[in-house]
Amino acid sequence: MATQYSPARIPNLRDKIPKLEPRRKRPPPSNPLPLPETPSLPSPPDTSSHSFQVPTRRILSTRDHELFLSSPTYTLVLAFVFSLSDAVIDTPISNIKSDDDCSPAVKSILSILDEAEALVQATPPDDSEGSRFGNKIFRTFLDKAKAASPAWHQKLGLTSQEAIAEVETYLNHSFGNRTRIDYGSGHELNFIIWLLCLYQLRILDKADFKALVLKVFIRYLALMQTIQSTYYLEPAGSHGVWGLDDYQFLPFLFGASQLLHHPFITPLAIHQELTLEEFGDDYMYLGQVSFVNSTKTVKGLRWHSPMLDDISSAKSWTKVEGGMRRMFVAEVLRKLPVMQHFLFGSLVPAVESMSTETDLGISNEEEETEGGGVVVEHDGVKHVHSAIGWGDCCGIKVPSAIAAAQAAKKNGAGETLRRIPFD
């Protein structure tokens, strides 16, 4: 009898082959720092029976800094800066056609800045020094500005000598440090606090905010570029190329707000020379990038300003603007090496329990002589810095990039920037 043949059973491969599913898109990494919102700006105080005081340093320890960060003054500063930024959202500089569109107070401030620049022109640097570090004639300019300051503030309607003594301190400290001949984001913040004091005194109001950014701050920025180029101010601290800019921060915050919803200028546009040339006068972010490029001795943002280069890869100005808000909080207000020079008076008050310069036996920063010292605290340890530079915890003495560029031109390097060989 023939054996009946039964074919081998074919296995069901569908049960063994894993089911193919489309790869799920990974969520972007979350930023551990929340996006800082704009706090409500408090109304100016009643100054009818106000007691003014000359501002002094009060953040002299880690504890003092922590007290500041939880104080109403911290909220006041944050609210004022972010309100200025919000006032220029999607607004080019040309939106304010002329000074005639500004209030009398804003016109007076612009006049003061013009007079300050005239003082720079009347105080040429001493070229015999031949140094890439700060030119000491800068101190002569500061002396002239301080002498003119009371008359400047009388233009603004201040008549009380006590009020002038308090408010002018911030303006005098906004041009740079007399002893170290340097400038950084702390000095830039002093200028903003000067405007805040004028707001607290009701000389300025919220209707002026757009003009304060697009006219006043732009004018201050041009003045500081002149001062930096004339006296070779050193960058305060030693972030170098790992910072946004050797000197300024706020042009990038305000500038990102200006471009927040721009229809065709993207963050990558900072690499396009034609875009910088065409729109740099209308948008602060682009104008500052142009200035940074002009002060460097090498060509290419990725070489001399890698942080700006990294930020340019952001998909939108919304991302950039949010990052600038976070950076202002983290790298300015929350940085002890910056805020240990912050000045507190009656209009921008300190917490009562914060240290005083008298408590620690140190002199007023303006009274320090070259070679003197200042007590600071880093990682909870108090130590003394030489007044002519910083220790490693707060940065090292850095020559002016502007001076290096000028020296390269004098040595016959020409007007063009040298390229990195493998760029």
Coordinates of C-alpha atoms in Angstrom, one line a residue, residues 25-415:
K25 CA 9.6 61.7 16.3
R26 CA 11.4 62.4 19.5
P27 CA 10.2 65.5 21.4
P28 CA 12.8 68.3 21.4
P29 CA 14.8 68.5 24.6
S30 CA 13.1 70.6 27.2
N31 CA 14.7 73.8 28.4
P32 CA 15.2 73.6 32.2
L33 CA 14.8 77.4 32.5
P34 CA 11.2 78.6 32.2
L35 CA 10.6 81.4 29.7
P36 CA 10.6 84.6 31.8
E37 CA 7.4 86.5 31.4
T38 CA 7.1 90.3 31.6
P39 CA 6.0 91.2 35.2
S40 CA 3.6 94.0 35.8
L41 CA 5.5 97.3 36.0
P42 CA 4.7 99.0 39.3
S43 CA 3.5 102.6 39.2
P44 CA 6.2 105.2 40.1
P45 CA 6.4 106.0 43.9
D46 CA 5.2 109.2 45.5
T47 CA 8.3 111.4 45.8
S48 CA 6.7 114.4 47.3
S49 CA 8.4 113.7 50.6
H50 CA 11.1 111.4 49.3
S51 CA 14.5 111.0 50.9
F52 CA 17.2 110.5 48.2
Q53 CA 20.5 108.8 48.7
V54 CA 23.6 108.3 46.6
P55 CA 23.6 104.7 45.2
T56 CA 26.2 102.2 46.5
R57 CA 27.0 98.6 46.1
R58 CA 24.9 96.2 48.3
I59 CA 25.4 92.8 46.7
L60 CA 28.7 91.9 48.4
S61 CA 28.1 88.2 49.1
T62 CA 26.1 85.2 47.9
R63 CA 23.5 85.9 50.5
D64 CA 23.1 89.5 49.4
H65 CA 22.6 88.3 45.8
E66 CA 20.0 85.8 46.9
L67 CA 18.1 88.5 48.8
F68 CA 18.1 90.7 45.7
L69 CA 16.8 87.9 43.5
S70 CA 13.7 87.5 45.7
S71 CA 13.2 91.2 46.2
P72 CA 10.7 93.7 44.7
T73 CA 13.6 95.5 43.1
Y74 CA 14.5 92.4 41.0
T75 CA 10.9 92.3 39.8
L76 CA 11.0 96.1 39.1
V77 CA 14.2 95.8 37.0
L78 CA 12.9 92.7 35.1
A79 CA 9.6 94.4 34.4
F80 CA 11.2 97.6 33.1
V81 CA 13.7 95.8 30.8
F82 CA 11.1 93.4 29.4
S83 CA 8.5 96.2 29.0
L84 CA 11.0 98.1 26.9
S85 CA 11.5 95.0 24.8
D86 CA 7.8 94.4 24.4
A87 CA 7.3 98.0 23.3
V88 CA 9.3 97.4 20.1
I89 CA 7.9 94.1 19.0
D90 CA 7.8 94.0 15.1
T91 CA 8.9 97.7 15.1
P92 CA 11.8 98.9 12.9
I93 CA 13.9 101.8 14.0
S94 CA 12.5 103.9 11.1
N95 CA 9.1 103.7 12.7
I96 CA 10.0 106.9 14.6
K97 CA 10.6 109.3 11.8
S98 CA 12.3 112.0 13.6
D99 CA 13.1 113.5 17.1
D100 CA 9.9 115.6 16.6
D101 CA 7.9 112.4 17.3
C102 CA 9.4 112.2 20.8
S103 CA 8.4 113.7 24.1
P104 CA 10.4 116.7 25.5
A105 CA 12.1 114.4 28.1
V106 CA 13.3 112.0 25.3
K107 CA 14.6 115.0 23.3
S108 CA 16.5 116.2 26.4
I109 CA 18.1 112.7 26.8
L110 CA 19.1 112.7 23.2
S111 CA 20.7 116.1 23.6
I112 CA 22.6 114.9 26.7
L113 CA 24.0 111.9 24.7
D114 CA 25.0 114.3 21.9
E115 CA 26.9 116.5 24.4
A116 CA 28.6 113.4 25.8
E117 CA 29.8 112.4 22.3
A118 CA 31.1 116.0 21.9
L119 CA 33.2 115.5 25.0
V120 CA 34.7 112.4 23.5
Q121 CA 35.6 114.3 20.3
A122 CA 37.2 117.0 22.5
T123 CA 39.2 114.4 24.5
P124 CA 41.3 112.5 22.0
P125 CA 43.2 109.4 23.2
D126 CA 46.9 109.4 23.9
D127 CA 48.3 107.4 20.9
S128 CA 51.8 107.3 22.4
E129 CA 50.7 104.5 24.8
G130 CA 50.5 102.0 21.9
S131 CA 48.6 99.5 24.0
R132 CA 45.7 97.2 23.1
F133 CA 44.4 97.7 26.7
G134 CA 42.4 100.7 27.8
N135 CA 43.7 104.2 27.1
K136 CA 44.0 106.2 30.3
I137 CA 42.7 109.4 28.7
F138 CA 39.3 107.7 29.1
R139 CA 39.5 108.9 32.7
T140 CA 39.7 112.5 31.5
F141 CA 36.5 112.0 29.5
L142 CA 34.8 110.6 32.6
D143 CA 35.9 113.6 34.6
K144 CA 34.4 116.0 32.0
A145 CA 31.2 114.0 31.8
K146 CA 30.8 114.0 35.6
A147 CA 31.4 117.8 35.7
A148 CA 28.7 118.3 33.0
S149 CA 26.2 115.9 34.6
P150 CA 24.4 118.3 37.0
A151 CA 23.6 120.6 34.2
W152 CA 22.4 117.7 32.0
H153 CA 20.0 116.6 34.7
Q154 CA 18.7 120.1 35.2
K155 CA 17.7 120.0 31.6
L156 CA 15.5 117.0 32.6
G157 CA 13.7 119.1 35.2
L158 CA 15.6 117.9 38.3
T159 CA 16.2 120.8 40.7
S160 CA 17.0 119.0 44.0
Q161 CA 20.7 118.5 44.4
E162 CA 20.0 115.3 46.4
A163 CA 17.9 113.9 43.5
I164 CA 20.6 114.8 40.9
A165 CA 23.3 113.2 43.1
E166 CA 21.3 109.9 43.1
V167 CA 20.2 109.8 39.5
E168 CA 23.4 111.0 37.9
T169 CA 25.4 108.2 39.5
Y170 CA 23.8 105.6 37.2
L171 CA 24.6 107.7 34.1
N172 CA 28.2 108.3 35.2
H173 CA 28.7 104.6 35.7
S174 CA 27.1 103.7 32.3
F175 CA 30.2 104.8 30.3
G176 CA 32.6 102.2 31.8
N177 CA 34.8 101.7 34.8
R178 CA 37.3 104.4 35.6
T179 CA 39.8 102.3 37.3
R180 CA 39.8 99.2 35.1
I181 CA 39.0 101.2 31.8
D182 CA 36.6 98.4 30.8
Y183 CA 33.0 98.1 29.8
G184 CA 30.4 95.3 29.9
S185 CA 26.8 94.3 30.4
G186 CA 26.8 95.7 33.9
H187 CA 27.6 99.2 32.6
E188 CA 24.9 98.8 30.0
L189 CA 22.5 97.9 32.7
N190 CA 23.4 101.1 34.6
F191 CA 22.2 103.1 31.6
I192 CA 18.8 101.3 31.7
I193 CA 18.6 101.9 35.5
W194 CA 19.2 105.6 34.8
L195 CA 16.2 105.5 32.6
L196 CA 14.3 103.6 35.2
C197 CA 15.1 106.3 37.8
L198 CA 13.7 108.9 35.4
Y199 CA 10.5 106.8 35.1
Q200 CA 10.3 106.5 38.9
L201 CA 10.5 110.3 39.0
R202 CA 7.7 110.5 36.4
I203 CA 10.0 112.4 34.0
L204 CA 9.4 109.4 31.6
D205 CA 6.2 107.4 31.3
K206 CA 5.1 104.2 29.4
A207 CA 4.2 106.2 26.3
D208 CA 8.0 106.9 25.9
F209 CA 9.1 103.3 26.0
K210 CA 9.2 102.7 22.2
A211 CA 11.2 105.9 21.7
L212 CA 13.5 105.0 24.6
V213 CA 14.6 101.9 22.7
L214 CA 14.5 103.0 19.1
K215 CA 15.9 106.5 19.7
V216 CA 17.6 106.8 23.1
F217 CA 19.1 103.3 23.4
I218 CA 20.2 103.4 19.8
R219 CA 21.9 106.8 20.4
Y220 CA 23.6 105.4 23.6
L221 CA 24.8 102.4 21.6
A222 CA 26.3 104.6 19.0
L223 CA 28.0 106.7 21.7
M224 CA 29.4 103.6 23.4
Q225 CA 30.8 102.3 20.1
T226 CA 32.5 105.6 19.7
I227 CA 33.9 105.4 23.2
Q228 CA 35.0 101.8 22.8
S229 CA 36.7 102.6 19.5
T230 CA 38.4 105.8 20.8
Y231 CA 39.7 104.6 24.2
Y232 CA 40.0 100.8 23.5
L233 CA 37.9 99.9 26.5
E234 CA 38.6 96.3 27.6
P235 CA 35.7 93.8 27.8
A236 CA 34.6 93.5 31.4
G237 CA 35.2 89.8 32.3
S238 CA 36.8 87.2 30.1
H239 CA 34.0 85.4 28.3
G240 CA 35.6 86.3 25.0
V241 CA 34.1 84.7 22.0
W242 CA 31.9 82.5 24.2
G243 CA 29.7 85.5 24.9
L244 CA 27.3 87.2 22.6
D245 CA 29.4 90.3 22.3
D246 CA 32.5 91.7 24.0
Y247 CA 30.5 94.6 25.4
Q248 CA 26.7 94.6 24.9
F249 CA 23.8 92.3 25.5
L250 CA 20.5 94.3 25.3
P251 CA 20.8 95.1 21.5
F252 CA 20.2 91.4 21.0
L253 CA 17.2 91.2 23.3
F254 CA 15.6 94.4 21.9
G255 CA 16.7 93.4 18.3
A256 CA 15.1 90.0 18.6
S257 CA 11.8 91.6 19.6
Q258 CA 12.0 93.9 16.6
L259 CA 12.2 90.9 14.3
L260 CA 9.8 88.7 16.2
H261 CA 7.4 88.0 13.4
H262 CA 9.3 89.4 10.4
P263 CA 8.0 87.9 7.1
F264 CA 11.3 87.1 5.5
I265 CA 14.4 88.0 7.7
T266 CA 15.3 84.8 9.5
P267 CA 17.9 84.2 12.2
L268 CA 20.2 82.7 9.5
A269 CA 20.2 86.1 7.8
I270 CA 23.0 87.3 10.1
H271 CA 25.4 85.4 7.7
Q272 CA 24.2 87.4 4.7
E273 CA 26.2 90.5 4.2
L274 CA 23.7 92.1 1.8
T275 CA 20.9 91.6 4.4
L276 CA 23.1 93.2 7.2
E277 CA 23.9 96.1 4.9
E278 CA 20.3 96.7 3.8
F279 CA 18.5 96.2 7.1
G280 CA 21.2 96.8 9.7
D281 CA 20.2 100.4 10.2
D282 CA 16.5 99.4 10.9
Y283 CA 17.0 96.3 13.1
M284 CA 19.2 96.5 16.1
Y285 CA 20.2 92.8 16.1
L286 CA 21.5 93.0 12.5
G287 CA 23.3 96.3 13.2
Q288 CA 25.1 94.9 16.2
V289 CA 26.2 91.8 14.3
S290 CA 27.6 94.2 11.7
F291 CA 29.5 96.1 14.4
V292 CA 30.9 92.9 15.9
N293 CA 32.1 91.8 12.4
S294 CA 33.8 95.1 11.9
T295 CA 35.8 94.8 15.2
K296 CA 37.3 91.4 14.6
T297 CA 40.6 90.4 12.9
V298 CA 39.2 87.2 11.5
K299 CA 36.3 86.6 9.1
G300 CA 33.4 84.4 10.1
L301 CA 31.0 84.4 13.0
R302 CA 31.7 80.8 13.7
W303 CA 35.3 81.8 14.5
H304 CA 35.0 85.0 16.5
S305 CA 31.4 84.7 17.8
P306 CA 30.4 81.0 17.9
M307 CA 27.4 81.7 20.2
L308 CA 25.9 84.1 17.7
D309 CA 26.6 81.5 15.0
D310 CA 24.8 78.8 17.1
I311 CA 21.8 81.0 17.7
S312 CA 21.4 81.7 14.0
S313 CA 20.3 78.0 13.6
A314 CA 17.1 78.7 15.5
K315 CA 14.0 78.1 13.5
S316 CA 12.3 81.4 14.4
W317 CA 12.9 84.8 16.1
T318 CA 10.4 83.6 18.8
K319 CA 13.0 81.0 19.8
V320 CA 15.8 83.6 19.7
E321 CA 13.8 86.2 21.7
G322 CA 12.8 83.6 24.4
G323 CA 16.5 82.6 24.6
M324 CA 17.6 86.2 25.1
R325 CA 15.1 86.6 27.9
R326 CA 16.5 83.6 29.6
M327 CA 20.0 84.7 29.0
F328 CA 19.3 88.2 30.5
V329 CA 18.1 86.6 33.7
A330 CA 20.8 83.9 33.8
E331 CA 23.8 85.8 32.6
V332 CA 23.2 89.3 33.9
L333 CA 20.8 89.4 36.9
R334 CA 21.8 86.0 38.3
K335 CA 25.5 86.4 37.7
L336 CA 27.3 87.6 40.9
P337 CA 30.4 88.9 39.1
V338 CA 28.1 91.2 37.2
M339 CA 25.6 92.1 39.9
Q340 CA 28.3 92.7 42.6
H341 CA 28.7 96.1 40.9
F342 CA 25.0 96.9 40.9
L343 CA 24.1 100.2 42.7
F344 CA 21.2 100.6 45.0
G345 CA 19.7 104.0 46.1
S346 CA 16.2 105.1 47.1
L347 CA 14.6 104.8 43.7
V348 CA 16.0 101.3 43.1
P349 CA 16.2 100.2 46.7
A350 CA 18.1 97.3 48.4
V351 CA 16.7 94.9 50.9
E352 CA 17.5 96.3 54.3
S353 CA 19.4 93.3 55.6
M354 CA 21.8 93.3 52.6
S355 CA 25.5 94.1 53.4
T356 CA 26.9 97.6 53.0
E357 CA 30.4 98.7 51.9
T358 CA 30.9 100.2 55.4
D359 CA 30.1 96.8 57.0
L360 CA 32.9 95.1 55.0
G361 CA 35.3 98.1 55.3
I362 CA 35.7 98.6 51.6
S363 CA 35.6 101.9 49.8
N364 CA 33.1 103.2 47.2
E365 CA 34.0 101.7 43.8
E366 CA 34.4 105.1 42.3
E367 CA 36.9 106.1 45.0
E368 CA 39.2 103.1 44.5
T369 CA 42.7 103.9 43.2
E370 CA 44.5 101.9 40.6
G371 CA 46.1 98.9 42.3
G372 CA 43.5 99.0 45.1
G373 CA 41.3 96.1 46.0
V374 CA 37.7 95.1 46.4
V375 CA 36.3 92.3 48.6
V376 CA 34.0 89.9 46.6
E377 CA 32.6 86.5 47.3
H378 CA 32.8 83.5 44.9
D379 CA 31.3 80.1 45.8
G380 CA 30.8 81.4 49.3
V381 CA 34.4 82.4 49.8
K382 CA 35.3 86.1 50.3
H383 CA 38.5 87.3 48.7
V384 CA 40.1 90.4 47.4
H385 CA 40.4 91.3 43.7
S386 CA 42.9 93.8 42.4
A387 CA 41.0 96.8 41.1
I388 CA 42.9 96.7 37.8
G389 CA 41.6 93.2 36.8
W390 CA 39.7 90.2 38.0
G391 CA 40.7 86.9 39.4
D392 CA 40.0 83.7 37.6
C393 CA 36.6 83.4 39.2
C394 CA 35.4 86.6 37.6
G395 CA 37.4 86.6 34.4
I396 CA 40.9 87.8 33.4
K397 CA 42.1 91.0 31.9
V398 CA 41.3 90.9 28.1
P399 CA 42.6 93.4 25.5
S400 CA 40.3 95.3 23.3
A401 CA 39.4 93.5 20.0
I402 CA 38.8 96.9 18.5
A403 CA 42.4 97.8 19.4
A404 CA 43.7 94.6 17.8
A405 CA 41.8 95.3 14.6
Q406 CA 43.2 98.9 14.5
A407 CA 46.7 97.6 15.1
A408 CA 46.3 95.1 12.3
K409 CA 45.3 98.0 9.9
K410 CA 48.3 100.1 11.1
N411 CA 50.6 97.2 10.4
G412 CA 49.5 97.0 6.8
A413 CA 47.0 94.2 7.1
G414 CA 44.6 96.2 5.0
E415 CA 40.9 96.8 5.4

